[in-house]
Short mmCIF file of C-alpha atoms in Angstrom, two decimals:
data_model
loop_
_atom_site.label_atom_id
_atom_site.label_comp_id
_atom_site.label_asym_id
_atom_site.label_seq_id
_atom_site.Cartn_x
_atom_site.Cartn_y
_atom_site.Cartn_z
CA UNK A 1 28.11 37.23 203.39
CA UNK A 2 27.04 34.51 200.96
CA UNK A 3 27.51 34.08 197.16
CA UNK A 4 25.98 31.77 194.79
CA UNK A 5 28.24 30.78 191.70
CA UNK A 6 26.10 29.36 188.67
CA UNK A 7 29.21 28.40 186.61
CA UNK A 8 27.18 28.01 183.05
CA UNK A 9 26.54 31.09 182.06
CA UNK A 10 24.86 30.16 178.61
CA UNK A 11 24.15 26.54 177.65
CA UNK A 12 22.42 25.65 174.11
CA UNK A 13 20.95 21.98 174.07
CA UNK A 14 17.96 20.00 171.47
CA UNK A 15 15.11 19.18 172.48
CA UNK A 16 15.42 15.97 174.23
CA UNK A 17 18.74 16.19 175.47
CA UNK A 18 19.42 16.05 179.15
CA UNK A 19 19.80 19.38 181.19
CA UNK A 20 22.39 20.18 184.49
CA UNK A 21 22.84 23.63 185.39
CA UNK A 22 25.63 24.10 188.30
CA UNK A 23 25.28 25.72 191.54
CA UNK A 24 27.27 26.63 194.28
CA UNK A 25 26.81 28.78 197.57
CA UNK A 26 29.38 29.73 199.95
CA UNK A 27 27.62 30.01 203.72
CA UNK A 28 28.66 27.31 205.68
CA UNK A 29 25.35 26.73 207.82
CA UNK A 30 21.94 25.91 207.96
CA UNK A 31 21.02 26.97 204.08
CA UNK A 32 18.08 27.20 202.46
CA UNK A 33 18.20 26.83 198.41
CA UNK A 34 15.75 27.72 195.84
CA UNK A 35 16.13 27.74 191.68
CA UNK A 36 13.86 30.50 190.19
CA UNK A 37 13.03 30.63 186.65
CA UNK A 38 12.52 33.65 184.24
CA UNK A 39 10.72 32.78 180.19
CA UNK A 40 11.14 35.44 177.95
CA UNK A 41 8.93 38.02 178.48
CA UNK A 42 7.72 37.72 181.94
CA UNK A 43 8.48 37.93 185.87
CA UNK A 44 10.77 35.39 187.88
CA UNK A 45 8.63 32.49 189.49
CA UNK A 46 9.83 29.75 191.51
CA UNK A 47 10.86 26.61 189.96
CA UNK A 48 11.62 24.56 193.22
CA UNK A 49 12.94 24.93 196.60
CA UNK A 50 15.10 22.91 199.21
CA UNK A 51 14.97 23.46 203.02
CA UNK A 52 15.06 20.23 204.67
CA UNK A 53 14.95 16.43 204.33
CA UNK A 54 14.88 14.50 201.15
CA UNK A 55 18.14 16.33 199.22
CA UNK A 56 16.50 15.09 196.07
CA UNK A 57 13.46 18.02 195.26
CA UNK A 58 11.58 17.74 192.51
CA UNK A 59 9.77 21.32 191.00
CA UNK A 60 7.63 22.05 188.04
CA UNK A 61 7.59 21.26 184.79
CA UNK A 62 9.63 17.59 185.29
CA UNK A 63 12.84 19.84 186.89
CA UNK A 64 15.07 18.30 189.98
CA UNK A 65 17.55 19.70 192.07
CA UNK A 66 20.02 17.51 194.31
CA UNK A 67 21.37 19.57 197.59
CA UNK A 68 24.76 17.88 198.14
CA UNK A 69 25.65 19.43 201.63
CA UNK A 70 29.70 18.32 201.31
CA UNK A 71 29.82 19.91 198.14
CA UNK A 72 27.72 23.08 198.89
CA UNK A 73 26.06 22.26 195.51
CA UNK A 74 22.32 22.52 194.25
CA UNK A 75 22.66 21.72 190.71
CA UNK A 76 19.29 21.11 188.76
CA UNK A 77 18.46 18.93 186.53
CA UNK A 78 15.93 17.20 183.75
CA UNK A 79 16.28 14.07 181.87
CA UNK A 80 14.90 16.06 178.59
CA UNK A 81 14.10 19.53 178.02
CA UNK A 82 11.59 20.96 175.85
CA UNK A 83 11.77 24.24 173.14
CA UNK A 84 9.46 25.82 176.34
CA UNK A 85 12.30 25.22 179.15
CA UNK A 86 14.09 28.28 177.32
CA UNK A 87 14.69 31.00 179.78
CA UNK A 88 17.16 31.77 182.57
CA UNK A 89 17.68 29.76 185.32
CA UNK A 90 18.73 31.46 188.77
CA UNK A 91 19.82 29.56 192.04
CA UNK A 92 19.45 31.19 195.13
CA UNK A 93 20.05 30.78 198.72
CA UNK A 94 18.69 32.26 201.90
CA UNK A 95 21.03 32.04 204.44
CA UNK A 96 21.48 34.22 207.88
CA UNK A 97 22.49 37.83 207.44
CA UNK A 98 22.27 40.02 210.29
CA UNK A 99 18.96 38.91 212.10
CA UNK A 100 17.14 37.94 208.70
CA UNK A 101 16.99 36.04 206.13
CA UNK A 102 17.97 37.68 202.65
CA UNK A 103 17.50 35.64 199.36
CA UNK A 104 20.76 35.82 197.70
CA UNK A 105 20.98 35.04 193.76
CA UNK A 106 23.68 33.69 191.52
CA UNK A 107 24.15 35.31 187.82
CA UNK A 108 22.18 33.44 186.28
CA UNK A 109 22.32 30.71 183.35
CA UNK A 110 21.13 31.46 179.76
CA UNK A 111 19.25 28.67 178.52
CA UNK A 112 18.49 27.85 174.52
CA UNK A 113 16.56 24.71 173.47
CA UNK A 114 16.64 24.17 169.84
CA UNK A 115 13.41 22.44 168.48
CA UNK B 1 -4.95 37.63 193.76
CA UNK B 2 -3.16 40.01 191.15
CA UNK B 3 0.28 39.04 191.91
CA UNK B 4 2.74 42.07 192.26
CA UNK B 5 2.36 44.90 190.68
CA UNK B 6 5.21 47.48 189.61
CA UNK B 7 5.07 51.25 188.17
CA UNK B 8 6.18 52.19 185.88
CA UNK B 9 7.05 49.49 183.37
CA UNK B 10 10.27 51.70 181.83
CA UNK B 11 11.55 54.79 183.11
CA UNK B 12 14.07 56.93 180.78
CA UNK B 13 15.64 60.17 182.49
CA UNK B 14 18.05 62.49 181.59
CA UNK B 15 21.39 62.48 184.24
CA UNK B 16 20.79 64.09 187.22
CA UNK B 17 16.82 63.85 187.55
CA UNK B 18 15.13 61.68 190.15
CA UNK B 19 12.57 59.40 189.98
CA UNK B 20 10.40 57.16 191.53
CA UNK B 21 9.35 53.70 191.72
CA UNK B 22 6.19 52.02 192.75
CA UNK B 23 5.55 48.35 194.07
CA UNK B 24 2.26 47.28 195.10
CA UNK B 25 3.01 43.21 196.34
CA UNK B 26 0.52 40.94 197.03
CA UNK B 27 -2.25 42.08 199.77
CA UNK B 28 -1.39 39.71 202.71
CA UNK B 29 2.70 39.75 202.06
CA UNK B 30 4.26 41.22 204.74
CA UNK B 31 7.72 40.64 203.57
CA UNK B 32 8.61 43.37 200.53
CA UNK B 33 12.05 43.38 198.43
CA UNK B 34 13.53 45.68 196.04
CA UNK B 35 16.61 43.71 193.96
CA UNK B 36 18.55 45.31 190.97
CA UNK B 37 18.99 43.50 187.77
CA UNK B 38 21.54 44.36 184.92
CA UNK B 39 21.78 42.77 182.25
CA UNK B 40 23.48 39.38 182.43
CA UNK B 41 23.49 38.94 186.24
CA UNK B 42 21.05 37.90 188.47
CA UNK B 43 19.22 39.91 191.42
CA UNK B 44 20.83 41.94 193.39
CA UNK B 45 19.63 42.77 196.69
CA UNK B 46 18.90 46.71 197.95
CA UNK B 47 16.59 46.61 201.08
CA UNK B 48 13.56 44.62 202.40
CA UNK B 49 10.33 45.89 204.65
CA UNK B 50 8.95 44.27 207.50
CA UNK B 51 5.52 45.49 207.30
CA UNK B 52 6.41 49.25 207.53
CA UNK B 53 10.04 48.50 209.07
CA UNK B 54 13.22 48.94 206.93
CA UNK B 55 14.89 46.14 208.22
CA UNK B 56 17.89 45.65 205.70
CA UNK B 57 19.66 47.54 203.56
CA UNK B 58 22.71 46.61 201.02
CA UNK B 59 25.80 48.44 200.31
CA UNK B 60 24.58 49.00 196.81
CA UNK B 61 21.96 51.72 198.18
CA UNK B 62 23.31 55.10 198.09
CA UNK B 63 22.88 57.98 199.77
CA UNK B 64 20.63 58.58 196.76
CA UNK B 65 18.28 55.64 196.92
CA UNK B 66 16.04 55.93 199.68
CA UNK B 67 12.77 53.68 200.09
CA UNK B 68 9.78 53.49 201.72
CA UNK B 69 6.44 51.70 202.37
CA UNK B 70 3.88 53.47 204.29
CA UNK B 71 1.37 51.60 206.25
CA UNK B 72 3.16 48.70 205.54
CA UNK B 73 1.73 48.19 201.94
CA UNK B 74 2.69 49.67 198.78
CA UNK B 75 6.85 50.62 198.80
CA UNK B 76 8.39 53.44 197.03
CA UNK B 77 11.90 53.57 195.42
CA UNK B 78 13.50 56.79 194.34
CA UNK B 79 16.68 57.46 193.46
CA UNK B 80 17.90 61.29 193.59
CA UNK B 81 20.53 62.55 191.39
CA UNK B 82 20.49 59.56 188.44
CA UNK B 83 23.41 58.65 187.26
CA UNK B 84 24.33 56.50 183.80
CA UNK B 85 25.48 53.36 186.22
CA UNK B 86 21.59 53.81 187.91
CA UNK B 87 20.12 52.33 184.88
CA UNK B 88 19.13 48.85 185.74
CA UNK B 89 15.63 46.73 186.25
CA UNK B 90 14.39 47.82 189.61
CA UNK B 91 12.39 43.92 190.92
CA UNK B 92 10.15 44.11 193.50
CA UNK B 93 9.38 40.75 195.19
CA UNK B 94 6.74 40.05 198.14
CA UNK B 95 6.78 37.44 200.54
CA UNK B 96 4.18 35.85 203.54
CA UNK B 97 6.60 34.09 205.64
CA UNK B 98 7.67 35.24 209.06
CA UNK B 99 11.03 32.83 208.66
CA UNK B 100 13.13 30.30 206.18
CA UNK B 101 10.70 29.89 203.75
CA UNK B 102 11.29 32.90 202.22
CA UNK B 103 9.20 32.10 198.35
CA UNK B 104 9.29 35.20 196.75
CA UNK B 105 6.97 36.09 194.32
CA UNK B 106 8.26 39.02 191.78
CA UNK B 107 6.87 41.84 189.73
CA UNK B 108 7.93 42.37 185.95
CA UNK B 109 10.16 45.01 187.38
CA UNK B 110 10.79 48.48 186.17
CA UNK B 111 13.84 49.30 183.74
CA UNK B 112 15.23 52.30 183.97
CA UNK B 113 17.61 53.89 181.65
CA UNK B 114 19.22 57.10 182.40
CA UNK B 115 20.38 58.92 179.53
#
């Protein structure tokens, strides 16, 4: 089965500095790679999403992800978070289990932006 | 569109009681999910609906979690016989796709704590 390793677990930045959050998956085929997004106080909601072509994706809110295929990595990215980017940041990756397709989620990363 | 819905919002039981979880997703989604969240981890799957079909189902669920989604539109969750390691957010997510592009859209979950 896959995993999904999201090796910060809790990273505290200012306002303005420059954000990348790791992510790693483990299947070894045709992948499909997404980074959801919870705020305090309300539901997960898609921040971006890979599944083919450019490896460079850009999502809401000025966030980037780069799918490195020889490194199994989706790491995201942005040049300069805000107070509001505070929440926590999930990869995930749907990759073949069985006959379907089952989103699988990493831990999570914990993310504080100081005004 | 309402988004997906989930009932109750908290759930606290005594050991040994069951209860019952309800998801109502998003009219047209075929696709419905149930994931487990504790705290300081990210999703974890349990089972996913076709329409009415039970397609998948993790290791995680039990002999005492059983689900269900009748007509292929609202799901159920219940979990016989709670024990203190059930106590978790229940997430329900929906879904419209047929293959890999498998957006899910979640409810605010339900957090149960079992006493």
């Amino acid at each position: 089965a896959q995993s999904v390793s999201q090796h910060n677990h809790h990273v505290i930045l200012s306002e303005a500095a420059s954000l990348e959050l790791g992510c790693n998956y483990s299947y070894g085929g045709t992948v499909n790679l997404f980074w959801y997004v919870q705020y305090p106080g309300q539901h997960l909601q898609l921040l971006l999403k890979y599944f083919s072509g450019d490896p460079l994706v850009k999502g809401i809110k000025g966030f980037e992800a780069e799918f490195i295929k020889s490194k199994f990595s989706f790491n995201l990215r942005k040049p300069s978070v805000q107070w509001s980017d505070t929440a926590e940041y999930f990869c995930a990756v749907n990759a073949p289990s069985g006959g379907s397709y089952i989103p699988t989620f990493g831990r999570g990363t914990s993310l504080i932006v100081h005004p | 569109d309402t988004g997906v819905s989930q009932n109750p919002r908290h759930k606290i039981t005594k050991r040994g009681q069951n209860v019952t979880f309800r998801c109502d997703p998003i009219s047209e989604h075929n696709r419905l999910y149930w994931y487990r969240q504790t705290l300081g981890q990210g999703p974890e799957f349990l089972t996913y609906f076709q329409n009415e079909a039970q397609l998948e189902k993790s290791r995680l669920l039990s002999d005492r979690f059983s689900a269900e989604r009748p007509k292929g539109s609202f799901s159920t969750l219940e979990i016989q016989r709670t024990e203190q390691g059930d106590s978790a957010m229940y997430l329900c997510a929906s879904s419209s796709s047929t293959g890999v592009d498998e957006k899910l859209f979640f409810g605010s979950g339900t957090q149960l704590s079992v006493l």
